[in-house]
Amino acid sequence: MHARILLAAAALALLTPGPAPAQEGPAARYAEHCAACHGGDRLGAIGPALLPENLGRMKLADTVRLIAQGRPATQMPGFAGTLGEAEIAALAAHILAPPAQEPSWTDTDMAASHVVHTPPSALVARPVHTADPLNLFTVVEAGDHHVTILDGDRFEPLARFPSRFALHGGVKYSPDGRFAYFASRDGWVSVYDLYGLVQVAEIRAGINTRNIAVSADGRFVAVGNTLPRTLVLLDARDLTPLRTIPVVTPRGGARVSAVYAAPPRQSFILALKDVPEIWEIPTGAAADGKEPFAVRRIELDEPLDDFFFDPPYANLIGASRDGGKGQVVDLTAGRKIAEVELPGMPHLGSGISWMLDGRRVMATPHLKGAAVSVIDMTDWRTVKRIDTLGPGFFMRSHETTPYAWTDASLSPRRDTIEILDKRTLEIVRTLTPWPGKTASHVEFTRDGRHALVSVWEDDGALVVYDTASFEEVKRLPMRKPVGKYNVFNKIRYSEGTSH
């Protein structure tokens, strides 16, 4: 891992304390205290970008508190003894305000950021460890911005290394499971070799990145950006930039809200946040050099924020975060074919599917509803809306178990995990991994015999359960393990995990 990554650590990190200039505005204070690490344009340097898009849902009060008190486990100092309350409040408002001119990130900027840490010729031929390469977990620890590579048989760490600030939880893998790909909110994309346990390369592909996807043949990485409004295609071997596609429609530019690979279709599918369209970008012919990357546009009734695919990737089910209905899109025909009742802001990216009485169903938790919706994927009717203890973010299962696990992490019952019987559609068990602390994001081992639950706190843990008895098997202390991803389940596109 490149040494400078060790310094990129906090949401408002690496501000250098010093005497405040008298009678000067927040822009001047930013220039004195922040610009050296976060860039004069707020795009980031050794510290992360300080733009509204990169700070997520951070409120003014939270920003004021971080500037005043600093942040533990980072090099972010507190400024309460350096700046007055009004000065801190003005600086916080300045950071949260959009810049006068929308910043850009050019191909030249991207190329200048590209670093190859381990050339492909220097990669090992076989794993340097004895763990099953397909039963590894990549665990994103947001508490101190690290990643742990976990042996899924022994539940022991093989490696732990610092990451870029604010990694997106959705780690992706090469089709053979050897390489792990990460994306940060700040647009940094990196590739890590799970055989040699070394970082291969990294590049900053945008200013604010939504997520990434790896093509079915393992040759391309697609980077969906909200700032600038682009889709960037990288060479999966060393992240060399191949093409930047401006996300522009007849209605204007648009941010990418999600991008996924569709393996049976040999394409990338992306949803646009600002216009009612999805795009499909085929990769097969482009990979053979027969034609350039083309864009196929599918117009919809309303923009989609996230989506779910049926197993053959014939249909896409998408919903907007502020809508109560989902749209079913036939990807071959290129049009909407049905609507789905999904009130309560479904989290479709966390949906799962299974066979019930000879018909395939999908299920999704809701971010603003204490329920799980089960939808028949033949006629798109609601089979059942199952009451839960509270709104949740993640739902997971595995082909070998009759149970699905869902959290209530967005509610007062955030410390619980509920177990749903996929045969009866009834809640049959409730687990409390750590009373009073948030339990979230379940992921299964390769064989489905164990489930790993995150205790989503800075002094948190991974709690390993037996999926037949629901008994705790092991507990590993970790720093806010926001997500963990099993190699086998991800590359085989398990019906019980996110893709």
JSON list of N, CA and C in Angstrom, two decimals, residues 211-213 222 224 231 256-263 265-272 277-283 296 298 304 307-309 313-316 329 331-332:
[
{"chain": "A", "resi": 211, "resn": "ASN", "atom": "N", "xyz": [-20.38, 3.94, -7.46]},
{"chain": "A", "resi": 211, "resn": "ASN", "atom": "CA", "xyz": [-19.92, 2.57, -7.24]},
{"chain": "A", "resi": 211, "resn": "ASN", "atom": "C", "xyz": [-19.20, 2.08, -8.49]},
{"chain": "A", "resi": 212, "resn": "ILE", "atom": "N", "xyz": [-18.72, 0.84, -8.44]},
{"chain": "A", "resi": 212, "resn": "ILE", "atom": "CA", "xyz": [-17.98, 0.27, -9.57]},
{"chain": "A", "resi": 212, "resn": "ILE", "atom": "C", "xyz": [-18.56, -1.09, -9.91]},
{"chain": "A", "resi": 213, "resn": "ALA", "atom": "N", "xyz": [-18.19, -1.59, -11.08]},
{"chain": "A", "resi": 213, "resn": "ALA", "atom": "CA", "xyz": [-18.58, -2.93, -11.51]},
{"chain": "A", "resi": 213, "resn": "ALA", "atom": "C", "xyz": [-17.44, -3.51, -12.34]},
{"chain": "A", "resi": 222, "resn": "ALA", "atom": "N", "xyz": [-15.91, -0.61, -14.56]},
{"chain": "A", "resi": 222, "resn": "ALA", "atom": "CA", "xyz": [-16.73, 0.56, -14.85]},
{"chain": "A", "resi": 222, "resn": "ALA", "atom": "C", "xyz": [-16.88, 1.36, -13.57]},
{"chain": "A", "resi": 224, "resn": "GLY", "atom": "N", "xyz": [-18.90, 4.52, -11.96]},
{"chain": "A", "resi": 224, "resn": "GLY", "atom": "CA", "xyz": [-20.02, 5.44, -12.10]},
{"chain": "A", "resi": 224, "resn": "GLY", "atom": "C", "xyz": [-19.85, 6.65, -11.21]},
{"chain": "A", "resi": 231, "resn": "LEU", "atom": "N", "xyz": [-19.05, 8.13, -16.85]},
{"chain": "A", "resi": 231, "resn": "LEU", "atom": "CA", "xyz": [-18.76, 6.72, -16.62]},
{"chain": "A", "resi": 231, "resn": "LEU", "atom": "C", "xyz": [-17.35, 6.50, -17.15]},
{"chain": "A", "resi": 256, "resn": "VAL", "atom": "N", "xyz": [-24.61, 9.37, -12.23]},
{"chain": "A", "resi": 256, "resn": "VAL", "atom": "CA", "xyz": [-24.83, 7.93, -12.20]},
{"chain": "A", "resi": 256, "resn": "VAL", "atom": "C", "xyz": [-25.23, 7.54, -10.79]},
{"chain": "A", "resi": 257, "resn": "SER", "atom": "N", "xyz": [-26.38, 6.89, -10.65]},
{"chain": "A", "resi": 257, "resn": "SER", "atom": "CA", "xyz": [-26.83, 6.47, -9.32]},
{"chain": "A", "resi": 257, "resn": "SER", "atom": "C", "xyz": [-26.42, 5.04, -9.01]},
{"chain": "A", "resi": 258, "resn": "ALA", "atom": "N", "xyz": [-26.16, 4.21, -10.02]},
{"chain": "A", "resi": 258, "resn": "ALA", "atom": "CA", "xyz": [-25.70, 2.84, -9.78]},
{"chain": "A", "resi": 258, "resn": "ALA", "atom": "C", "xyz": [-25.21, 2.26, -11.09]},
{"chain": "A", "resi": 259, "resn": "VAL", "atom": "N", "xyz": [-24.18, 1.40, -11.01]},
{"chain": "A", "resi": 259, "resn": "VAL", "atom": "CA", "xyz": [-23.71, 0.67, -12.18]},
{"chain": "A", "resi": 259, "resn": "VAL", "atom": "C", "xyz": [-23.42, -0.77, -11.75]},
{"chain": "A", "resi": 260, "resn": "TYR", "atom": "N", "xyz": [-23.88, -1.72, -12.56]},
{"chain": "A", "resi": 260, "resn": "TYR", "atom": "CA", "xyz": [-23.67, -3.14, -12.29]},
{"chain": "A", "resi": 260, "resn": "TYR", "atom": "C", "xyz": [-23.27, -3.84, -13.57]},
{"chain": "A", "resi": 261, "resn": "ALA", "atom": "N", "xyz": [-22.61, -4.97, -13.43]},
{"chain": "A", "resi": 261, "resn": "ALA", "atom": "CA", "xyz": [-22.35, -5.85, -14.57]},
{"chain": "A", "resi": 261, "resn": "ALA", "atom": "C", "xyz": [-23.54, -6.78, -14.74]},
{"chain": "A", "resi": 262, "resn": "ALA", "atom": "N", "xyz": [-23.88, -7.07, -15.99]},
{"chain": "A", "resi": 262, "resn": "ALA", "atom": "CA", "xyz": [-24.93, -8.04, -16.32]},
{"chain": "A", "resi": 262, "resn": "ALA", "atom": "C", "xyz": [-24.26, -9.18, -17.08]},
{"chain": "A", "resi": 263, "resn": "PRO", "atom": "N", "xyz": [-23.73, -10.18, -16.39]},
{"chain": "A", "resi": 263, "resn": "PRO", "atom": "CA", "xyz": [-22.90, -11.21, -17.05]},
{"chain": "A", "resi": 263, "resn": "PRO", "atom": "C", "xyz": [-23.55, -11.92, -18.23]},
{"chain": "A", "resi": 265, "resn": "ARG", "atom": "N", "xyz": [-25.55, -10.87, -20.29]},
{"chain": "A", "resi": 265, "resn": "ARG", "atom": "CA", "xyz": [-25.72, -9.93, -21.39]},
{"chain": "A", "resi": 265, "resn": "ARG", "atom": "C", "xyz": [-24.38, -9.37, -21.87]},
{"chain": "A", "resi": 266, "resn": "GLN", "atom": "N", "xyz": [-23.28, -9.69, -21.14]},
{"chain": "A", "resi": 266, "resn": "GLN", "atom": "CA", "xyz": [-21.96, -9.14, -21.44]},
{"chain": "A", "resi": 266, "resn": "GLN", "atom": "C", "xyz": [-22.05, -7.62, -21.58]},
{"chain": "A", "resi": 267, "resn": "SER", "atom": "N", "xyz": [-22.55, -6.99, -20.53]},
{"chain": "A", "resi": 267, "resn": "SER", "atom": "CA", "xyz": [-22.73, -5.54, -20.58]},
{"chain": "A", "resi": 267, "resn": "SER", "atom": "C", "xyz": [-22.69, -4.96, -19.18]},
{"chain": "A", "resi": 268, "resn": "PHE", "atom": "N", "xyz": [-22.58, -3.64, -19.13]},
{"chain": "A", "resi": 268, "resn": "PHE", "atom": "CA", "xyz": [-22.79, -2.88, -17.90]},
{"chain": "A", "resi": 268, "resn": "PHE", "atom": "C", "xyz": [-24.16, -2.21, -18.00]},
{"chain": "A", "resi": 269, "resn": "ILE", "atom": "N", "xyz": [-24.87, -2.16, -16.87]},
{"chain": "A", "resi": 269, "resn": "ILE", "atom": "CA", "xyz": [-26.15, -1.46, -16.78]},
{"chain": "A", "resi": 269, "resn": "ILE", "atom": "C", "xyz": [-25.99, -0.35, -15.77]},
{"chain": "A", "resi": 270, "resn": "LEU", "atom": "N", "xyz": [-26.39, 0.87, -16.13]},
{"chain": "A", "resi": 270, "resn": "LEU", "atom": "CA", "xyz": [-26.32, 1.95, -15.16]},
{"chain": "A", "resi": 270, "resn": "LEU", "atom": "C", "xyz": [-27.62, 2.74, -15.16]},
{"chain": "A", "resi": 271, "resn": "ALA", "atom": "N", "xyz": [-27.98, 3.20, -13.95]},
{"chain": "A", "resi": 271, "resn": "ALA", "atom": "CA", "xyz": [-29.14, 4.06, -13.77]},
{"chain": "A", "resi": 271, "resn": "ALA", "atom": "C", "xyz": [-28.67, 5.49, -13.59]},
{"chain": "A", "resi": 272, "resn": "LEU", "atom": "N", "xyz": [-29.47, 6.42, -14.08]},
{"chain": "A", "resi": 272, "resn": "LEU", "atom": "CA", "xyz": [-29.14, 7.84, -14.00]},
{"chain": "A", "resi": 272, "resn": "LEU", "atom": "C", "xyz": [-30.03, 8.49, -12.94]},
{"chain": "A", "resi": 277, "resn": "GLU", "atom": "N", "xyz": [-33.85, 7.46, -17.34]},
{"chain": "A", "resi": 277, "resn": "GLU", "atom": "CA", "xyz": [-33.21, 6.57, -18.31]},
{"chain": "A", "resi": 277, "resn": "GLU", "atom": "C", "xyz": [-32.33, 5.57, -17.59]},
{"chain": "A", "resi": 278, "resn": "ILE", "atom": "N", "xyz": [-32.15, 4.42, -18.21]},
{"chain": "A", "resi": 278, "resn": "ILE", "atom": "CA", "xyz": [-31.04, 3.54, -17.86]},
{"chain": "A", "resi": 278, "resn": "ILE", "atom": "C", "xyz": [-30.22, 3.35, -19.13]},
{"chain": "A", "resi": 279, "resn": "TRP", "atom": "N", "xyz": [-28.92, 3.08, -18.94]},
{"chain": "A", "resi": 279, "resn": "TRP", "atom": "CA", "xyz": [-28.02, 2.86, -20.07]},
{"chain": "A", "resi": 279, "resn": "TRP", "atom": "C", "xyz": [-27.48, 1.43, -20.00]},
{"chain": "A", "resi": 280, "resn": "GLU", "atom": "N", "xyz": [-27.32, 0.84, -21.17]},
{"chain": "A", "resi": 280, "resn": "GLU", "atom": "CA", "xyz": [-26.62, -0.43, -21.28]},
{"chain": "A", "resi": 280, "resn": "GLU", "atom": "C", "xyz": [-25.42, -0.24, -22.18]},
{"chain": "A", "resi": 281, "resn": "ILE", "atom": "N", "xyz": [-24.26, -0.70, -21.70]},
{"chain": "A", "resi": 281, "resn": "ILE", "atom": "CA", "xyz": [-23.01, -0.57, -22.47]},
{"chain": "A", "resi": 281, "resn": "ILE", "atom": "C", "xyz": [-22.43, -1.96, -22.68]},
{"chain": "A", "resi": 282, "resn": "PRO", "atom": "N", "xyz": [-22.58, -2.53, -23.87]},
{"chain": "A", "resi": 282, "resn": "PRO", "atom": "CA", "xyz": [-22.03, -3.86, -24.16]},
{"chain": "A", "resi": 282, "resn": "PRO", "atom": "C", "xyz": [-20.50, -3.86, -24.08]},
{"chain": "A", "resi": 283, "resn": "THR", "atom": "N", "xyz": [-19.95, -4.97, -23.62]},
{"chain": "A", "resi": 283, "resn": "THR", "atom": "CA", "xyz": [-18.49, -5.07, -23.49]},
{"chain": "A", "resi": 283, "resn": "THR", "atom": "C", "xyz": [-17.88, -6.16, -24.35]},
{"chain": "A", "resi": 296, "resn": "ARG", "atom": "N", "xyz": [-26.50, 2.16, -25.20]},
{"chain": "A", "resi": 296, "resn": "ARG", "atom": "CA", "xyz": [-27.91, 1.91, -25.54]},
{"chain": "A", "resi": 296, "resn": "ARG", "atom": "C", "xyz": [-28.77, 2.56, -24.46]},
{"chain": "A", "resi": 298, "resn": "ILE", "atom": "N", "xyz": [-32.36, 3.45, -22.63]},
{"chain": "A", "resi": 298, "resn": "ILE", "atom": "CA", "xyz": [-33.73, 2.97, -22.41]},
{"chain": "A", "resi": 298, "resn": "ILE", "atom": "C", "xyz": [-34.46, 4.02, -21.59]},
{"chain": "A", "resi": 304, "resn": "LEU", "atom": "N", "xyz": [-34.36, 6.16, -11.70]},
{"chain": "A", "resi": 304, "resn": "LEU", "atom": "CA", "xyz": [-34.16, 5.06, -10.75]},
{"chain": "A", "resi": 304, "resn": "LEU", "atom": "C", "xyz": [-32.95, 5.34, -9.88]},
{"chain": "A", "resi": 307, "resn": "PHE", "atom": "N", "xyz": [-31.39, -0.71, -8.25]},
{"chain": "A", "resi": 307, "resn": "PHE", "atom": "CA", "xyz": [-32.17, -1.73, -8.93]},
{"chain": "A", "resi": 307, "resn": "PHE", "atom": "C", "xyz": [-31.68, -3.13, -8.59]},
{"chain": "A", "resi": 308, "resn": "PHE", "atom": "N", "xyz": [-32.49, -4.09, -9.03]},
{"chain": "A", "resi": 308, "resn": "PHE", "atom": "CA", "xyz": [-32.31, -5.51, -8.77]},
{"chain": "A", "resi": 308, "resn": "PHE", "atom": "C", "xyz": [-32.56, -6.25, -10.07]},
{"chain": "A", "resi": 309, "resn": "PHE", "atom": "N", "xyz": [-31.83, -7.34, -10.31]},
{"chain": "A", "resi": 309, "resn": "PHE", "atom": "CA", "xyz": [-32.03, -8.13, -11.52]},
{"chain": "A", "resi": 309, "resn": "PHE", "atom": "C", "xyz": [-32.63, -9.49, -11.19]},
{"chain": "A", "resi": 313, "resn": "TYR", "atom": "N", "xyz": [-30.96, -12.10, -15.71]},
{"chain": "A", "resi": 313, "resn": "TYR", "atom": "CA", "xyz": [-30.69, -10.72, -16.13]},
{"chain": "A", "resi": 313, "resn": "TYR", "atom": "C", "xyz": [-31.52, -10.34, -17.35]},
{"chain": "A", "resi": 314, "resn": "ALA", "atom": "N", "xyz": [-32.73, -10.87, -17.40]},
{"chain": "A", "resi": 314, "resn": "ALA", "atom": "CA", "xyz": [-33.67, -10.50, -18.46]},
{"chain": "A", "resi": 314, "resn": "ALA", "atom": "C", "xyz": [-34.47, -9.27, -18.07]},
{"chain": "A", "resi": 315, "resn": "ASN", "atom": "N", "xyz": [-34.76, -9.15, -16.77]},
{"chain": "A", "resi": 315, "resn": "ASN", "atom": "CA", "xyz": [-35.56, -8.04, -16.27]},
{"chain": "A", "resi": 315, "resn": "ASN", "atom": "C", "xyz": [-34.82, -7.30, -15.17]},
{"chain": "A", "resi": 316, "resn": "LEU", "atom": "N", "xyz": [-35.03, -6.00, -15.15]},
{"chain": "A", "resi": 316, "resn": "LEU", "atom": "CA", "xyz": [-34.49, -5.13, -14.11]},
{"chain": "A", "resi": 316, "resn": "LEU", "atom": "C", "xyz": [-35.65, -4.57, -13.32]},
{"chain": "A", "resi": 329, "resn": "VAL", "atom": "N", "xyz": [-38.36, -3.51, -15.95]},
{"chain": "A", "resi": 329, "resn": "VAL", "atom": "CA", "xyz": [-37.91, -3.19, -17.30]},
{"chain": "A", "resi": 329, "resn": "VAL", "atom": "C", "xyz": [-37.42, -4.45, -17.99]},
{"chain": "A", "resi": 331, "resn": "LEU", "atom": "N", "xyz": [-35.13, -5.88, -20.37]},
{"chain": "A", "resi": 331, "resn": "LEU", "atom": "CA", "xyz": [-33.90, -5.34, -20.94]},
{"chain": "A", "resi": 331, "resn": "LEU", "atom": "C", "xyz": [-33.74, -5.66, -22.42]},
{"chain": "A", "resi": 332, "resn": "THR", "atom": "N", "xyz": [-34.31, -6.76, -22.87]},
{"chain": "A", "resi": 332, "resn": "THR", "atom": "CA", "xyz": [-34.22, -7.10, -24.28]},
{"chain": "A", "resi": 332, "resn": "THR", "atom": "C", "xyz": [-35.13, -6.21, -25.12]}
]
